[in-house]
Short mmCIF file of C-alpha atoms in Angstrom, two decimals:
data_model
loop_
_atom_site.label_atom_id
_atom_site.label_comp_id
_atom_site.label_asym_id
_atom_site.label_seq_id
_atom_site.Cartn_x
_atom_site.Cartn_y
_atom_site.Cartn_z
CA MET A 1 -9.39 -3.38 23.88
CA ALA A 2 -6.73 -1.25 24.07
CA VAL A 3 -4.56 -0.01 22.04
CA SER A 4 -1.91 -3.07 23.35
CA GLU A 5 -4.47 -5.17 22.15
CA ILE A 6 -4.91 -4.03 18.88
CA LEU A 7 -0.75 -3.65 18.21
CA ASP A 8 -1.07 -8.14 19.84
CA GLU A 9 -2.94 -8.43 16.96
CA ILE A 10 -0.88 -7.14 14.30
CA LYS A 11 2.66 -9.04 12.94
CA PHE A 12 5.41 -6.79 12.46
CA ASN A 13 8.40 -8.24 10.80
CA ALA A 14 11.75 -9.16 11.30
CA ASP A 15 13.10 -6.09 11.73
CA GLY A 16 9.49 -4.41 14.00
CA LEU A 17 7.31 -2.70 10.98
CA ILE A 18 4.43 -2.53 9.36
CA MET A 19 3.88 -1.41 5.88
CA ALA A 20 1.22 1.26 6.09
CA ILE A 21 -0.65 2.96 2.90
CA ALA A 22 -2.00 6.28 3.18
CA GLN A 23 -5.23 7.21 1.24
CA GLN A 24 -7.22 10.33 0.94
CA HIS A 25 -10.22 9.07 2.75
CA ASP A 26 -13.53 11.43 0.52
CA THR A 27 -11.25 10.66 -2.54
CA GLY A 28 -9.92 7.27 -2.55
CA GLU A 29 -6.72 8.61 -3.88
CA VAL A 30 -3.32 6.09 -3.06
CA LEU A 31 -0.48 9.15 -1.33
CA MET A 32 1.73 7.51 -0.13
CA ALA A 33 3.50 4.32 1.32
CA ALA A 34 5.61 3.60 4.64
CA TRP A 35 6.76 1.68 7.73
CA MET A 36 4.95 2.45 10.84
CA ASN A 37 6.72 0.38 14.42
CA ALA A 38 4.54 -0.48 17.43
CA LYS A 39 5.15 3.12 18.64
CA ALA A 40 4.70 4.66 15.50
CA LEU A 41 0.87 3.05 15.55
CA GLN A 42 0.72 3.95 19.09
CA GLU A 43 1.29 8.16 18.70
CA THR A 44 -1.86 7.42 15.63
CA LEU A 45 -3.87 5.82 17.20
CA ASP A 46 -3.35 8.27 20.65
CA LYS A 47 -3.20 11.57 19.07
CA GLY A 48 -5.23 10.51 16.02
CA GLN A 49 -2.38 12.60 13.57
CA VAL A 50 -0.18 9.88 11.44
CA CYS A 51 3.24 9.02 13.04
CA TYR A 52 5.11 7.17 10.94
CA TRP A 53 8.55 5.12 11.45
CA SER A 54 11.71 6.49 9.32
CA ARG A 55 14.24 3.80 8.70
CA SER A 56 16.97 6.25 6.92
CA ARG A 57 16.12 8.53 10.22
CA GLY A 58 15.91 5.79 12.47
CA LYS A 59 13.56 7.34 14.67
CA LEU A 60 9.39 8.50 14.45
CA TRP A 61 8.58 10.36 11.55
CA ARG A 62 5.74 12.74 12.42
CA LYS A 63 4.04 13.43 8.75
CA GLY A 64 3.96 17.08 8.71
CA GLU A 65 6.25 17.93 11.51
CA SER A 66 8.37 20.07 9.67
CA SER A 67 6.74 20.41 6.42
CA GLY A 68 3.20 21.80 7.95
CA GLN A 69 1.75 18.76 5.47
CA THR A 70 0.38 16.80 8.08
CA GLN A 71 -2.22 14.24 7.83
CA LYS A 72 -5.15 13.53 10.01
CA LEU A 73 -5.91 10.53 10.94
CA VAL A 74 -10.31 9.37 10.05
CA GLU A 75 -9.67 5.81 10.23
CA LEU A 76 -7.13 2.59 10.90
CA ARG A 77 -7.52 -0.75 9.13
CA LEU A 78 -6.37 -3.56 9.16
CA ASP A 79 -5.71 -6.56 6.41
CA CYS A 80 -6.19 -10.35 6.79
CA ASP A 81 -3.28 -11.14 7.17
CA ALA A 82 -2.55 -8.62 9.80
CA ASP A 83 0.81 -7.76 8.53
CA CYS A 84 -0.38 -4.40 6.24
CA ILE A 85 -2.22 -1.13 7.31
CA LEU A 86 -4.67 1.00 5.05
CA LEU A 87 -4.91 4.43 7.01
CA LEU A 88 -7.69 6.90 5.72
CA VAL A 89 -6.76 10.36 6.18
CA ASP A 90 -6.89 13.97 5.99
CA GLN A 91 -4.04 15.55 3.87
CA THR A 92 -2.71 18.60 4.45
CA GLY A 93 -1.32 20.05 1.15
CA VAL A 94 0.83 17.52 -0.06
CA ALA A 95 1.69 14.10 0.45
CA CYS A 96 5.23 13.65 -0.90
CA HIS A 97 8.38 15.19 -0.89
CA THR A 98 8.83 16.11 -4.05
CA GLY A 99 6.08 18.31 -3.62
CA ARG A 100 3.54 16.21 -5.78
CA HIS A 101 -0.24 15.06 -4.57
CA ASN A 102 0.82 11.52 -3.99
CA CYS A 103 4.05 10.23 -4.23
CA PHE A 104 2.91 7.40 -7.12
CA TYR A 105 3.46 10.16 -9.99
CA ARG A 106 5.39 7.77 -12.49
CA ALA A 107 3.67 5.82 -14.26
CA VAL A 108 4.26 2.55 -17.58
CA ARG A 109 2.75 4.08 -20.24
CA ASP A 110 3.57 2.81 -23.78
CA GLY A 111 6.57 0.89 -22.01
CA ALA A 112 7.73 3.72 -20.70
CA LEU A 113 8.33 5.46 -17.28
CA VAL A 114 6.83 8.43 -17.32
CA THR A 115 5.94 11.79 -15.04
CA ILE A 116 2.67 11.83 -15.20
CA ALA A 117 1.95 15.00 -11.76
CA GLU A 118 4.07 17.69 -11.82
CA PRO A 119 5.01 19.62 -7.59
CA GLU A 120 2.09 21.73 -6.43
CA ILE A 121 4.31 23.41 -4.26
CA ASP A 122 8.28 24.36 -4.68
CA PRO A 123 9.77 21.43 -2.31
CA LYS A 124 12.14 24.48 -0.69
CA ASP A 125 8.63 26.20 0.82
CA LEU A 126 8.38 22.96 2.43
CA TYR A 127 11.47 22.29 4.06
CA GLY A 128 12.97 25.25 3.18
CA GLY A 129 15.63 25.90 0.94
CA MET B 1 12.33 2.08 -22.26
CA ALA B 2 12.53 -1.47 -22.23
CA VAL B 3 10.98 -3.44 -19.20
CA SER B 4 14.46 -4.27 -18.41
CA GLU B 5 15.45 -0.72 -18.07
CA ILE B 6 11.98 -0.38 -15.94
CA LEU B 7 13.32 -2.96 -13.11
CA ASP B 8 16.80 -1.41 -13.28
CA GLU B 9 14.46 1.76 -11.33
CA ILE B 10 13.15 0.13 -9.25
CA LYS B 11 14.60 -0.88 -5.48
CA PHE B 12 14.34 -4.20 -4.55
CA ASN B 13 14.80 -4.70 -1.28
CA ALA B 14 17.80 -6.84 0.41
CA ASP B 15 15.29 -10.21 -0.07
CA GLY B 16 14.70 -8.49 -3.79
CA LEU B 17 10.97 -7.35 -3.12
CA ILE B 18 9.28 -4.32 -3.44
CA MET B 19 5.93 -4.03 -1.92
CA ALA B 20 2.96 -3.76 -4.52
CA ILE B 21 -0.43 -2.00 -3.06
CA ALA B 22 -3.54 -3.26 -5.71
CA GLN B 23 -5.65 -0.59 -6.15
CA GLN B 24 -9.33 -0.86 -8.08
CA HIS B 25 -9.06 1.70 -11.04
CA ASP B 26 -12.23 3.45 -11.34
CA THR B 27 -13.96 3.02 -7.97
CA GLY B 28 -10.25 3.62 -5.33
CA GLU B 29 -10.98 0.65 -3.37
CA VAL B 30 -8.08 -0.01 -2.09
CA LEU B 31 -7.94 -3.83 -2.36
CA MET B 32 -5.07 -5.93 -1.48
CA ALA B 33 -1.11 -5.61 -1.02
CA ALA B 34 1.32 -8.39 -1.72
CA TRP B 35 4.96 -8.57 -2.76
CA MET B 36 6.70 -8.33 -5.95
CA ASN B 37 9.96 -9.26 -7.59
CA ALA B 38 11.39 -9.09 -10.82
CA LYS B 39 10.11 -12.42 -12.65
CA ALA B 40 6.68 -11.45 -11.27
CA LEU B 41 6.86 -8.03 -12.22
CA GLN B 42 8.59 -8.56 -15.33
CA GLU B 43 5.14 -11.17 -16.16
CA THR B 44 3.09 -8.44 -15.29
CA LEU B 45 4.08 -5.90 -17.52
CA ASP B 46 4.07 -8.33 -20.00
CA LYS B 47 0.71 -10.21 -19.63
CA GLY B 48 -1.44 -7.13 -18.49
CA GLN B 49 -2.33 -9.59 -15.79
CA VAL B 50 -0.74 -8.87 -12.30
CA CYS B 51 1.62 -11.77 -10.89
CA TYR B 52 2.76 -11.51 -6.93
CA TRP B 53 5.90 -13.12 -5.63
CA SER B 54 4.38 -15.70 -3.12
CA ARG B 55 7.02 -15.31 0.00
CA SER B 56 5.18 -18.23 2.09
CA ARG B 57 5.56 -20.79 -0.63
CA GLY B 58 8.46 -19.22 -2.62
CA LYS B 59 7.12 -19.17 -6.07
CA LEU B 60 5.29 -16.60 -8.27
CA TRP B 61 2.06 -15.95 -7.35
CA ARG B 62 -0.26 -15.40 -11.22
CA LYS B 63 -3.35 -13.86 -8.98
CA GLY B 64 -6.73 -15.51 -9.51
CA GLU B 65 -4.65 -19.31 -10.90
CA SER B 66 -6.73 -21.05 -8.75
CA SER B 67 -9.65 -18.97 -7.56
CA GLY B 68 -10.66 -17.61 -10.77
CA GLN B 69 -10.50 -13.91 -9.09
CA THR B 70 -8.20 -12.23 -11.40
CA GLN B 71 -6.86 -8.80 -11.78
CA LYS B 72 -6.21 -6.98 -14.78
CA LEU B 73 -3.91 -4.52 -15.07
CA VAL B 74 -4.74 -0.79 -16.13
CA GLU B 75 -1.45 1.19 -15.11
CA LEU B 76 1.34 0.64 -12.73
CA ARG B 77 2.19 3.48 -11.00
CA LEU B 78 6.04 3.61 -9.32
CA ASP B 79 6.58 5.87 -5.78
CA CYS B 80 8.97 8.52 -5.19
CA ASP B 81 11.84 6.46 -3.46
CA ALA B 82 10.70 3.75 -6.42
CA ASP B 83 9.98 1.11 -3.27
CA CYS B 84 6.34 0.48 -3.27
CA ILE B 85 4.10 -0.27 -6.81
CA LEU B 86 0.81 0.99 -7.22
CA LEU B 87 -0.71 -1.23 -9.20
CA LEU B 88 -3.86 0.22 -10.66
CA VAL B 89 -6.22 -2.92 -11.52
CA ASP B 90 -10.08 -4.54 -12.61
CA GLN B 91 -10.43 -6.79 -9.89
CA THR B 92 -12.57 -10.29 -11.13
CA GLY B 93 -15.02 -10.81 -7.80
CA VAL B 94 -13.21 -10.51 -5.25
CA ALA B 95 -9.68 -9.97 -3.77
CA CYS B 96 -9.43 -11.60 -0.35
CA HIS B 97 -8.42 -15.02 0.15
CA THR B 98 -11.41 -14.75 2.79
CA GLY B 99 -13.62 -14.28 0.09
CA ARG B 100 -14.52 -10.48 0.48
CA HIS B 101 -13.89 -7.79 -1.75
CA ASN B 102 -10.82 -6.04 -0.44
CA CYS B 103 -8.62 -7.18 2.65
CA PHE B 104 -8.99 -4.43 4.73
CA TYR B 105 -12.04 -5.47 6.34
CA ARG B 106 -11.28 -5.12 10.19
CA ALA B 107 -11.02 -1.49 11.81
CA VAL B 108 -10.30 0.28 14.82
CA ARG B 109 -13.59 1.64 15.63
CA ASP B 110 -14.59 3.22 19.10
CA GLY B 111 -10.83 1.93 20.55
CA ALA B 112 -11.99 -1.53 19.11
CA LEU B 113 -10.75 -4.07 16.54
CA VAL B 114 -14.02 -4.97 14.42
CA THR B 115 -15.02 -6.40 11.32
CA ILE B 116 -16.54 -4.24 8.98
CA ALA B 117 -16.89 -6.45 5.62
CA GLU B 118 -18.62 -10.25 5.14
CA PRO B 119 -17.71 -12.31 2.55
CA GLU B 120 -19.16 -12.09 0.36
CA ILE B 121 -18.31 -15.48 -1.92
CA ASP B 122 -17.75 -18.53 0.05
CA PRO B 123 -13.73 -19.74 0.75
CA LYS B 124 -14.76 -23.13 -0.43
CA ASP B 125 -15.97 -22.12 -3.89
CA LEU B 126 -12.98 -20.30 -4.58
CA TYR B 127 -10.61 -22.34 -3.94
CA GLY B 128 -12.58 -25.88 -2.68
CA GLY B 129 -13.98 -26.92 0.19
#
């Protein structure tokens, strides 16, 4: 089965996108979720480095290209409906643009939305001040 | 902060939905991903049992209502862009309608999409034959 046949299995949405969840392969930490189109998925499988599709910028988003915080693909999984991908990755540094290790740093506790993790790296050091 | 104020923080998409990822709280297993609207989210926070929005059926999907495979909410987290939710849950039984423990049971290995987990329960026993 070539990459094209894997792509044929996937149910992209009306915008040609599929949601991808990135999980640190050894700790189980859910790092982030973002979108992929067929090109991003193909590049991810070809190169073994995770590439998303940036809806805001309208272009391929090679994770870590500017920040250095890359995601090496360990395994790509597909769900039962073929409309969601789970990426088992090895994260270099932090996954979140805020400098936090993962993007899910706000939690509902005692009826309030509270911040439960602080940045490990100053975003200025990731993207320039 | 009341639930309404938490809801105000969330960036629902044009269809009034937000993607929610369910993760088993103690093992880190990513179980499934589905959509929520404001009502589903409010009910989940109010009752502590996960409720999604079924796009195919166009109604609230109280996870496990027919199958008994419920998800007790342990913690609800929100990502940096406020457009994705991580649900830490305690899954009763299996999460996937195929009878598998989680929905991500297909993986790309050696260039092929292969099944890496088998059903633990016959779906007929979950939903009736």
